[in-house]
Amino acid sequence: DVKLALGKEWLLTNGLGGYSSSTVLGVNTRKYHGLLVAALNPPINRWILLTKLDEELKIGTQTYALGANEFHDVMHPTGYRYLSSFVLDPLPTYTYEVEGVTFQKTVFMPYMKNATAVIYEVSNPLEKKLSIAVSPLVNSRHIYSMTDKNALKWNFIQKHLGDAVLIETSDSLSSLILAPSQDGSFVEESWWVEKLFFRCDAARKESSVDDQFRPGFFSFSVGPKETKRFHVLAVAGRTGDEAESLFSSFGKTTEALDQLIREELERRKGLVARFKARYGGLVVADWLKWLVHAVDSFIVYRASTRRKSVIAGYHWFDDWGRDSLISLPGLTLVTGRFRDAQEILLTFERYCDKGIIPNRFSDKAGDIPLYNTVDATLWFFNAVLQYLKYTGDYMFVQEKLWTTMKQIIEYHIQGTIFGIHMDDDGLIKHGPQLTWMDATTPDRFVTPRDGKAVEIQALWYNALKTMELLAKRFNQPNKTEKYRSLAENARASFSQKFWNPRKEYLFDVIGDFGADASLRPNQLIAASLDFPIVDREMGEKIVDVAWKQLWGKYGLKTLPATDPRYMGTYIGDWNHRDSAYHNGTVWAWLLGPFVTAFLKTKKHEENWRKFAFKTFLQPLFQEQIQEAGLGSVSEIFDGDEPHLPQGCVSQAWSVAESLRAYVEDVAFVRPAHEKALLETL
């Protein structure tokens, strides 16, 4: 089924924000697909440099095209006709069968290098020689852009480096080196392949036609009765010198490349081995191994801080503050990556300004981050609390974060940007489009939520209680009392204003307009945090209504289907998609707070934990992980059945929160220092 196979995508990452990705048929269906997508300012400024490699196999006088591309209304060539298998583990590998010849193609990305290698193994049982031509399709564009060769103000320049070729652009924006293994040669024979069609972008009503430059081809041969391995290597840099420097670190033989592959596979095996060692009593099923590997894909190096950060989702998201901090426990603490957790906290702490943690970083080097968020800052406090629950490392918090944390609270009390301030009732008031429900269309905020959003108050209270705990630990009695009093006041005001007695759940927003009684999943955060702003009885009612009206197989709906604003499909142009984004669309990350709150109300009893796994997590782990982004979890799903995956095919907080809820709440393996820490108050 070609259509079904085109919906299954694989992804390799390199720890820099760069990636390699396509479909299991080798047909690129998105403008984001490419064999080498390099982060030229890690982890952002990602450029498509090597789109793909298309192969031709010549047996005698017959030539077989193994590549596959889609144009408007036609596939050409259709090399997937010869595809006998595709496997993802341990690396994406295509196997073709032609006249008894087995042709295998494996894609590999070395860790912390802007490079991709494609390794070929060809088994020739015939009495005749085989000729193989590998044609690179190259580009030089940002992942958000498209190339129209007739509109270009630059051109490609080729420079031979022995059998390798350096391909640069006349505007000097990027450099790419393509090189064969020592038994191959490059033949310069250039032309443009015009109007490749990307069906996923067309479905999103976005630009969907792209031109590719073919600089020539690499020639290889396989003798009669011979099995041979060879490769094509692609390395990238901002300049030719940078690309050549990286290229010089690679050997010319496929055997030298094999050593890099072994090292990377050992590194990845180590991730799973450490997870197994950490949770000796857990059965590490295949889906759990995939989640541990997926975790690794999101943790990236940020050049501006020289520390780790978190890519929010592939293929198009950068490192966002909110997503990073919500994801931090599942990505780094549950998996025992405590040093990575420190670095991520320091990355965002460094850019804290006027008491606000960045919403996201600019894609351009030197540009200041964007600060249009009210919740990222408050999630920072929760991330610090979770870090302490797992590590007990108060010294790091006191020496590196405590001063900034105190400043943040003061800025919130006094007032800061975007109308964010503590109101007279002790709750946080803020402007529109500052929560995670931040979608807009050209003429409106889809879910403005200005005023006092429910989860912001829950996070504020949780932050104040965290500060009270830390002030007590750091022997600062005046601060301890101050934070205790602020928290008590906030909780009292919340209890008075946010409970909707008629509906028996929390208002979503209290604003100047009154109270918004929309049933949304945001209230689950109030019941799931370590310092819940609601009592157990309220928590039970919140969980019950969410389960009955918002549950959507792979996550929680953002509105119930009974709401007149509900939009059950996330399709069409930007306006339609953003209108649906938080008005019915299912979000997988909400599984985290939902499962946590659900099992808290059930006191984590064993029968309920088994029920929660089978009902809430198993569909995601055992079904969805084999769809869309293979081995990972999608960002969102249609609100309507069958809840088709949408958005990013691999999303950090979808993976992180489902994994955290599984370990902490379903398996009920609690953080080592949790009990001692929470008993401090």
XYZ file of C-alpha atoms in Angstrom:
681
model
C 0.000 0.000 0.000
C 1.951 3.006 -1.313
C -0.224 5.616 0.392
C 0.102 3.872 3.764
C 3.880 3.533 3.372
C 4.232 7.205 2.449
C 2.724 8.032 5.848
C 5.505 6.240 7.726
C 8.589 8.379 8.295
C 11.985 7.704 9.829
C 14.273 10.161 11.550
C 17.942 10.168 12.549
C 19.423 13.053 14.544
C 22.951 14.171 15.347
C 22.734 15.955 18.711
C 23.202 19.341 17.034
C 19.626 19.890 15.871
C 20.433 18.451 12.452
C 18.721 15.370 11.105
C 18.208 12.909 8.272
C 14.652 11.892 7.406
C 12.413 10.437 4.718
C 9.686 7.826 4.276
C 10.013 4.044 4.250
C 9.691 4.151 0.445
C 12.465 6.715 0.064
C 10.006 9.242 -1.380
C 10.262 12.649 0.269
C 6.787 13.888 1.153
C 7.724 17.074 3.038
C 9.935 20.062 2.350
C 11.583 19.145 5.662
C 12.793 15.760 4.410
C 16.442 15.364 3.495
C 19.410 13.053 3.915
C 21.534 15.844 5.388
C 19.699 18.665 7.118
C 22.444 20.562 8.913
C 22.042 22.898 11.891
C 24.448 25.660 10.865
C 23.957 27.503 14.174
C 23.239 24.577 16.502
C 20.547 23.650 17.222
C 18.827 25.987 14.767
C 19.269 27.574 11.337
C 18.684 24.169 9.758
C 19.369 23.865 6.052
C 18.490 21.187 3.527
C 21.808 20.497 1.801
C 21.567 16.910 0.559
C 17.969 16.126 -0.315
C 18.500 12.506 -1.343
C 20.586 9.984 -3.242
C 18.917 8.201 -6.155
C 20.523 4.993 -7.392
C 20.574 3.227 -10.747
C 21.650 -0.397 -11.077
C 22.845 -1.553 -14.501
C 22.825 -5.304 -15.201
C 24.060 -6.007 -18.713
C 22.106 -3.687 -20.984
C 19.218 -3.238 -18.550
C 19.147 -0.266 -16.166
C 16.963 -0.308 -13.049
C 16.138 2.978 -11.317
C 15.918 2.316 -7.574
C 15.137 5.901 -6.605
C 11.605 7.202 -6.197
C 10.276 10.733 -6.485
C 6.848 12.283 -6.637
C 5.871 14.988 -9.078
C 2.382 16.400 -9.609
C 0.157 13.402 -10.387
C 3.028 11.027 -11.148
C 5.703 8.998 -9.395
C 8.971 8.804 -11.328
C 10.941 6.687 -11.016
C 9.186 4.057 -8.928
C 12.123 2.197 -7.469
C 10.053 1.065 -4.514
C 8.720 -1.652 -6.835
C 12.009 -3.447 -6.168
C 11.963 -2.766 -2.430
C 11.761 -6.056 -0.527
C 12.108 -4.667 2.993
C 12.689 -1.624 5.143
C 13.940 -1.868 8.722
C 14.598 0.927 11.192
C 16.622 -0.933 13.795
C 19.465 -0.313 14.309
C 19.622 2.099 11.334
C 17.217 2.896 8.456
C 17.949 0.214 5.857
C 16.325 -0.306 2.453
C 16.775 -3.675 0.728
C 16.039 -4.015 -2.998
C 15.918 -7.241 -5.027
C 16.563 -7.117 -8.781
C 17.271 -10.189 -10.968
C 18.656 -12.009 -7.946
C 20.906 -9.082 -6.993
C 20.463 -7.829 -3.420
C 21.030 -4.091 -3.072
C 21.067 -2.736 0.483
C 21.189 0.939 1.468
C 21.732 2.071 5.076
C 21.613 5.668 6.342
C 23.840 6.798 9.209
C 24.371 10.133 10.991
C 27.454 10.421 13.222
C 26.836 12.021 16.616
C 27.739 15.710 16.980
C 28.711 16.086 13.314
C 26.834 17.777 10.474
C 27.284 14.758 8.253
C 25.393 11.810 6.786
C 26.789 8.626 5.302
C 24.895 6.199 3.102
C 26.429 2.731 3.139
C 25.694 0.293 0.345
C 26.097 -3.477 0.325
C 25.499 -5.184 -3.004
C 25.478 -8.973 -3.398
C 25.898 -10.056 -7.003
C 25.241 -13.786 -7.643
C 25.434 -13.268 -11.415
C 28.242 -14.050 -13.833
C 28.285 -10.452 -15.041
C 29.584 -7.171 -13.674
C 27.189 -4.612 -12.162
C 27.460 -0.860 -12.670
C 25.952 1.488 -10.100
C 25.331 5.219 -10.426
C 24.446 7.200 -7.297
C 22.995 10.628 -8.119
C 22.854 13.237 -5.348
C 20.063 15.795 -5.386
C 21.363 18.817 -3.510
C 19.860 22.053 -2.307
C 20.765 25.105 -0.268
C 17.705 26.337 1.549
C 16.308 26.789 5.020
C 13.859 24.078 6.082
C 10.995 26.603 5.907
C 11.806 27.670 2.327
C 11.499 26.215 -1.162
C 13.825 26.482 -4.161
C 12.658 27.847 -7.504
C 15.683 27.711 -9.801
C 14.257 30.462 -11.995
C 14.036 32.864 -9.058
C 17.492 32.219 -7.598
C 19.933 35.104 -7.243
C 22.814 32.707 -6.764
C 24.165 29.589 -8.411
C 25.942 26.405 -7.365
C 29.718 26.238 -7.749
C 31.521 22.897 -7.909
C 35.133 22.294 -6.925
C 36.772 18.879 -7.215
C 38.685 17.576 -4.208
C 40.112 14.407 -5.710
C 37.154 12.033 -6.048
C 35.133 14.284 -3.745
C 33.263 17.388 -4.789
C 32.746 20.621 -2.849
C 29.443 22.274 -3.709
C 29.035 25.878 -2.614
C 26.642 28.672 -3.425
C 27.800 31.938 -4.953
C 26.224 33.811 -2.025
C 28.371 31.754 0.402
C 25.481 30.679 2.636
C 26.399 26.997 2.830
C 28.971 24.434 1.794
C 28.545 20.729 1.119
C 31.162 18.081 0.399
C 30.110 14.811 -1.220
C 32.625 11.995 -1.328
C 32.606 8.340 -2.373
C 34.535 5.571 -0.685
C 37.939 4.971 -2.255
C 36.604 2.603 -4.906
C 34.171 5.148 -6.350
C 34.560 8.136 -8.642
C 32.588 11.303 -9.320
C 31.377 12.137 -12.805
C 30.326 15.757 -13.278
C 27.120 15.863 -15.297
C 24.845 18.533 -13.880
C 21.224 19.475 -14.396
C 18.193 20.508 -12.385
C 15.437 18.145 -11.324
C 12.452 20.448 -11.307
C 9.210 20.517 -9.391
C 9.513 17.697 -6.890
C 6.124 17.528 -5.192
C 5.645 17.197 -1.432
C 2.190 15.822 -0.673
C 2.222 16.601 3.058
C 2.900 20.276 2.404
C 0.191 20.341 -0.260
C -2.287 18.912 2.255
C -1.325 21.753 4.611
C -1.947 24.267 1.779
C 1.698 25.313 1.879
C 4.311 25.599 -0.878
C 4.771 22.063 -2.129
C 7.012 22.214 -5.200
C 10.802 22.282 -4.991
C 13.693 22.245 -7.472
C 16.837 20.176 -6.821
C 20.315 20.432 -8.318
C 21.972 17.249 -9.563
C 25.720 17.962 -9.807
C 26.608 14.610 -11.369
C 26.842 11.050 -10.106
C 29.134 8.669 -8.252
C 30.138 5.559 -10.155
C 30.773 2.168 -8.561
C 31.048 -1.370 -9.892
C 30.562 -4.838 -8.422
C 32.249 -7.815 -10.056
C 30.687 -11.183 -10.928
C 29.893 -13.347 -7.891
C 31.046 -10.510 -5.638
C 29.574 -8.929 -2.510
C 30.816 -5.396 -2.051
C 30.348 -2.561 0.433
C 30.892 1.091 -0.425
C 29.518 4.454 0.652
C 28.801 8.075 -0.145
C 29.573 10.624 2.561
C 28.066 14.115 2.862
C 29.460 16.757 5.222
C 28.306 20.338 5.673
C 29.572 23.644 6.966
C 28.829 27.342 6.862
C 31.987 27.790 4.770
C 34.109 25.626 2.534
C 36.902 25.639 5.106
C 34.512 24.463 7.823
C 33.197 21.675 5.603
C 36.724 20.616 4.571
C 37.860 20.563 8.198
C 35.013 18.221 9.118
C 35.573 16.124 5.999
C 39.231 15.601 6.919
C 38.156 13.895 10.166
C 36.607 11.005 8.222
C 38.552 8.124 6.717
C 38.126 7.224 3.057
C 37.291 3.560 3.544
C 33.933 2.062 4.387
C 35.728 0.136 7.159
C 36.694 3.449 8.788
C 33.063 4.498 8.613
C 32.045 1.182 10.156
C 34.022 2.115 13.262
C 31.997 5.329 13.627
C 28.810 3.322 13.207
C 29.893 0.861 15.885
C 30.691 3.725 18.260
C 27.299 5.344 17.677
C 25.396 2.086 18.068
C 27.300 1.398 21.297
C 26.383 4.870 22.537
C 22.733 4.184 21.777
C 22.861 0.733 23.367
C 24.332 2.407 26.431
C 21.267 4.629 26.752
C 19.020 1.579 26.999
C 21.482 -0.328 29.201
C 21.618 2.536 31.711
C 17.839 2.744 31.699
C 17.597 -1.010 32.352
C 20.166 -0.777 35.148
C 18.276 2.120 36.684
C 14.969 0.251 36.676
C 16.007 -3.357 37.223
C 12.459 -4.473 37.986
C 10.983 -3.072 34.766
C 10.553 -5.197 31.682
C 12.092 -3.075 28.925
C 9.809 -3.904 26.005
C 10.599 -2.826 22.443
C 8.384 0.233 22.700
C 10.255 1.339 25.820
C 13.592 0.996 24.007
C 12.212 3.142 21.211
C 11.130 5.819 23.683
C 14.583 5.873 25.292
C 16.138 6.312 21.842
C 13.574 8.986 20.958
C 14.491 10.882 24.133
C 18.053 11.159 22.857
C 16.945 12.800 19.610
C 15.551 15.857 21.401
C 18.544 16.638 23.634
C 20.813 18.892 21.594
C 23.820 21.161 21.926
C 23.150 24.923 21.876
C 26.119 26.891 20.548
C 25.118 30.205 22.170
C 25.270 28.760 25.689
C 27.674 25.878 24.973
C 25.219 23.742 26.870
C 22.347 21.373 26.141
C 18.859 22.395 25.109
C 15.736 20.605 23.835
C 14.334 20.573 20.305
C 10.566 20.783 20.781
C 9.705 18.654 17.768
C 10.831 17.359 14.386
C 10.842 18.486 11.757
C 10.214 22.172 12.246
C 10.291 23.303 15.884
C 13.293 24.970 17.525
C 14.113 24.851 21.239
C 11.173 26.383 23.094
C 11.269 27.276 26.786
C 7.868 25.877 27.680
C 8.357 22.614 25.812
C 11.887 22.152 27.134
C 10.916 22.615 30.765
C 7.784 20.469 30.601
C 9.865 17.795 28.852
C 12.880 17.990 31.168
C 11.716 15.433 33.776
C 10.829 12.768 31.205
C 13.816 13.390 28.955
C 16.566 13.770 31.530
C 15.503 12.789 35.057
C 13.559 9.592 34.456
C 16.433 8.495 32.192
C 19.167 9.480 34.657
C 20.683 12.174 32.414
C 21.220 14.566 35.309
C 24.084 16.522 33.746
C 21.900 17.212 30.713
C 19.168 18.430 33.076
C 21.603 20.882 34.682
C 22.706 22.211 31.314
C 19.143 22.691 30.058
C 18.218 24.596 33.226
C 21.314 26.780 32.835
C 20.584 27.413 29.140
C 17.219 28.960 29.954
C 18.326 30.599 33.213
C 21.078 32.425 31.326
C 18.550 34.161 29.081
C 16.052 35.030 31.817
C 15.159 38.716 31.364
C 12.860 40.851 33.497
C 11.813 37.728 35.338
C 10.756 35.845 32.192
C 12.292 32.682 30.738
C 12.468 32.749 26.898
C 9.530 31.377 24.977
C 11.877 30.421 22.154
C 15.157 31.371 20.568
C 15.502 33.193 17.272
C 16.661 31.232 14.256
C 19.284 33.904 13.554
C 22.570 34.073 15.445
C 22.807 37.178 17.603
C 19.071 37.914 17.706
C 17.534 38.144 21.166
C 15.090 35.395 22.203
C 11.325 35.867 22.189
C 9.734 36.298 25.633
C 6.014 36.090 24.839
C 5.146 33.516 27.503
C 3.670 33.474 30.985
C 4.001 29.752 31.677
C 7.549 28.830 30.584
C 8.916 30.721 33.584
C 6.657 28.912 36.028
C 7.435 25.533 34.471
C 11.086 26.372 35.220
C 10.312 26.170 38.946
C 8.637 22.807 38.501
C 11.643 21.532 36.541
C 13.947 22.613 39.391
C 11.700 20.844 41.903
C 11.745 17.647 39.840
C 15.535 17.889 39.515
C 15.826 18.003 43.302
C 13.452 15.054 43.707
C 15.743 12.928 41.564
C 19.171 14.199 42.648
C 18.921 15.903 46.043
C 21.467 18.336 44.594
C 20.622 21.483 46.567
C 24.125 22.885 46.075
C 23.644 23.227 42.304
C 20.305 24.970 42.793
C 21.632 27.311 45.485
C 24.809 28.246 43.616
C 23.491 28.436 40.049
C 19.736 29.103 40.091
C 18.566 30.497 43.433
C 19.355 34.165 42.736
C 17.482 34.096 39.433
C 14.545 32.259 40.997
C 14.185 34.941 43.677
C 14.363 37.677 41.028
C 11.646 35.978 38.985
C 9.254 35.977 41.933
C 9.934 39.673 42.607
C 9.329 40.587 38.966
C 6.023 38.733 39.043
C 4.982 40.518 42.219
C 5.938 43.969 40.914
C 4.881 43.383 37.315
C 6.845 42.738 34.140
C 6.378 42.520 30.361
C 3.160 41.521 28.558
C 1.037 42.609 31.510
C 2.290 39.771 33.703
C 1.849 40.675 37.376
C 0.486 39.461 40.682
C -2.960 40.962 41.220
C -4.345 42.136 44.554
C -5.805 38.671 45.171
C -2.375 37.048 44.968
C -3.043 35.406 41.589
C -1.140 36.043 38.363
C -2.765 38.201 35.714
C -1.425 38.285 32.167
C -2.097 39.399 28.612
C -3.422 37.316 25.671
C -1.614 34.572 23.740
C 0.923 33.872 26.494
C -0.119 30.356 27.556
C 0.559 27.130 25.670
C -2.755 27.656 23.866
C -1.213 30.435 21.786
C -2.508 29.927 18.236
C -3.399 32.931 16.098
C -4.910 33.658 12.715
C -4.225 36.910 10.835
C -7.209 38.623 12.414
C -7.516 37.146 15.914
C -6.135 35.233 18.859
C -7.830 31.841 18.582
C -7.646 31.161 22.334
C -6.537 34.478 23.901
C -7.030 33.372 27.552
C -5.975 36.770 28.882
C -6.710 37.427 32.527
C -5.976 34.595 34.944
C -5.613 31.215 33.242
C -6.208 28.207 35.470
C -2.898 26.390 34.935
C -0.937 29.625 35.466
C -2.375 29.921 38.968
C -1.592 26.260 39.661
C 1.985 26.733 38.458
C 2.345 29.981 40.438
C 1.247 28.267 43.641
C 3.564 25.335 42.919
C 6.430 27.790 42.328
C 5.767 29.630 45.598
C 5.681 26.381 47.570
C 8.931 25.337 45.884
C 10.473 28.662 46.921
C 9.203 28.203 50.474
C 10.797 24.763 50.576
C 14.119 26.063 49.248
C 14.201 29.124 51.502
C 13.672 26.842 54.477
C 16.418 24.515 53.259
C 18.787 27.455 52.709
C 18.011 28.802 56.193
C 16.352 32.035 55.065
C 13.423 32.338 57.523
C 12.157 35.710 56.269
C 11.974 34.415 52.715
C 10.382 31.187 53.936
C 7.565 33.096 55.609
C 7.153 35.443 52.652
C 6.716 32.622 50.146
C 4.472 30.672 52.531
C 2.191 33.695 52.930
C 2.079 34.390 49.184
C 1.213 30.760 48.485
C -1.502 30.672 51.132
C -3.087 33.845 49.750
C -2.997 32.517 46.170
C -4.582 29.213 47.191
C -7.367 30.920 49.129
C -8.197 33.224 46.208
C -8.092 30.350 43.750
C -10.471 28.242 45.851
C -12.856 31.161 46.079
C -12.865 32.097 42.385
C -12.047 29.108 40.173
C -14.410 26.334 41.206
C -17.499 26.139 39.000
C -20.128 24.586 41.311
C -22.684 24.171 38.535
C -20.363 22.232 36.206
C -18.231 20.724 38.996
C -14.921 21.553 37.386
C -12.593 24.561 37.258
C -13.133 27.669 35.169
C -10.513 27.858 32.441
C -9.889 31.591 32.775
C -11.034 34.328 35.118
C -10.884 37.626 33.254
C -12.260 41.128 33.204
C -15.078 39.655 31.103
C -16.010 37.231 33.881
C -15.358 33.504 34.115
C -14.776 31.229 31.113
C -16.524 27.907 31.785
C -15.015 26.150 28.737
C -14.129 22.557 29.551
C -10.440 22.316 28.722
C -7.636 20.028 29.926
C -5.622 22.869 31.483
C -7.226 22.233 34.860
C -5.516 18.824 35.010
C -2.273 20.644 35.809
C -3.915 21.991 38.963
C -4.476 18.408 40.137
C -1.190 16.878 38.985
C 1.561 19.088 40.439
C 3.466 18.175 43.610
C 1.871 21.111 45.395
C -1.700 20.941 44.062
C -3.777 24.071 44.373
C -6.950 21.936 44.578
C -7.993 19.431 47.239
C -8.448 15.691 46.602
C -12.223 15.954 46.120
C -11.818 18.643 43.464
C -9.051 16.612 41.852
C -11.302 13.574 41.565
C -14.030 15.596 39.852
C -11.539 17.218 37.465
C -10.117 13.838 36.456
C -13.571 12.327 36.053
C -14.866 15.026 33.712
C -11.644 14.988 31.681
C -11.842 11.224 31.256
C -15.510 11.278 30.263
C -15.432 14.260 27.910
C -11.863 14.949 26.781
C -10.238 11.531 26.415
C -9.149 10.854 22.808
C -7.261 7.517 22.693
C -3.775 9.024 22.284
C -4.196 11.989 24.598
C -6.647 14.655 25.711
C -8.892 16.786 23.537
C -8.609 20.525 23.973
C -12.389 20.930 23.840
C -15.192 18.366 24.139
C -17.072 17.408 20.991
C -20.229 18.915 22.503
C -18.738 22.425 22.448
C -19.968 24.430 19.412
C -16.386 25.636 18.815
C -15.078 22.054 18.558
C -13.092 21.252 15.405
C -12.501 17.535 14.986
C -9.898 17.535 12.214
C -6.564 19.296 11.977
C -6.349 19.751 8.215
C -6.260 22.430 5.555
C -4.547 25.791 5.478
C -2.819 27.605 8.325
C -5.996 29.404 9.405
C -8.036 26.217 9.676
C -5.265 24.304 11.405
C -4.548 27.025 13.944
C -8.265 27.389 14.601
C -8.414 23.659 15.399
C -5.072 23.498 17.233
C -6.541 24.055 20.696
C -10.230 23.641 19.921
C -10.672 19.887 19.863
C -7.314 18.585 18.672
C -5.876 15.784 20.830
C -2.490 16.440 22.478
C -0.332 13.523 23.587
C 1.686 15.512 26.146
C -1.453 15.952 28.235
C -1.297 12.225 28.976
C 1.363 13.141 31.536
C -0.676 15.361 33.845
C -3.803 13.286 33.190
C -2.289 9.921 34.178
C -0.532 11.520 37.158
C -3.725 13.176 38.396
C -5.805 10.060 37.689
C -3.542 7.773 39.719
C -3.131 10.318 42.508
C -6.889 10.212 42.984
C -6.692 6.389 42.993
C -3.788 6.451 45.502
C -1.665 4.582 42.941
C -3.377 1.304 43.796
C -1.991 -1.568 41.720
C -5.212 -2.483 39.935
C -5.717 1.125 38.884
C -2.117 1.378 37.671
C -2.683 -1.665 35.448
C -5.917 -0.115 34.231
C -4.199 3.203 33.467
C -1.503 1.511 31.407
C -3.905 -0.594 29.373
C -6.429 2.194 28.822
C -4.373 5.362 28.560
C -0.785 4.523 27.586
C -0.811 1.211 25.741
C -2.510 2.569 22.583
C 0.217 5.189 22.291
C 3.130 2.898 23.088
C 2.115 -0.159 21.092
C 0.119 1.324 18.207
C 0.979 4.938 17.539
C 4.720 4.405 17.896
C 4.527 2.330 14.695
C 2.748 5.079 12.747
C 3.802 8.488 11.376
C 7.200 9.089 13.023
C 8.420 5.520 13.518
C 9.706 4.850 17.018
C 8.475 8.158 18.389
C 5.246 9.935 19.336
C 3.445 12.553 17.249
C 2.656 16.041 18.453
C -1.121 15.970 17.994
C -4.044 13.932 16.651
C -7.436 14.704 15.161
C -10.133 15.048 17.799
C -12.420 12.879 15.678
C -11.878 9.150 15.331
C -9.736 7.444 14.179
C -7.572 10.205 15.696
C -5.106 10.440 12.805
C -1.624 11.739 13.726
C -0.957 15.359 12.790
C 1.662 18.046 13.360
C 5.247 17.050 14.083
C 5.883 13.330 13.701
C 8.214 13.323 16.702
C 7.479 15.671 19.618
C 9.584 16.079 22.758
C 6.859 16.567 25.338
C 4.711 13.801 23.819
C 7.563 11.352 24.410
C 8.728 12.868 27.691
C 5.431 13.152 29.519
C 4.130 9.735 28.482
C 7.446 8.144 29.536
C 7.494 10.031 32.850
C 3.912 9.050 33.654
C 4.685 5.423 32.828
C 7.741 5.219 35.091
C 6.600 7.400 37.991
C 2.898 6.633 38.105
C 2.170 3.347 36.330
C 5.343 1.450 37.255
C 5.296 3.561 40.434
C 9.061 3.999 40.618
C 9.277 7.236 42.541
C 12.233 9.672 42.507
C 14.920 8.751 45.043
C 14.772 11.982 47.056
C 11.061 12.746 46.679
C 9.867 11.693 50.114
C 12.592 13.482 52.058
C 12.218 16.633 49.966
C 8.446 16.981 50.161
C 8.486 16.245 53.887
C 10.590 19.398 54.307
C 7.329 21.368 54.360
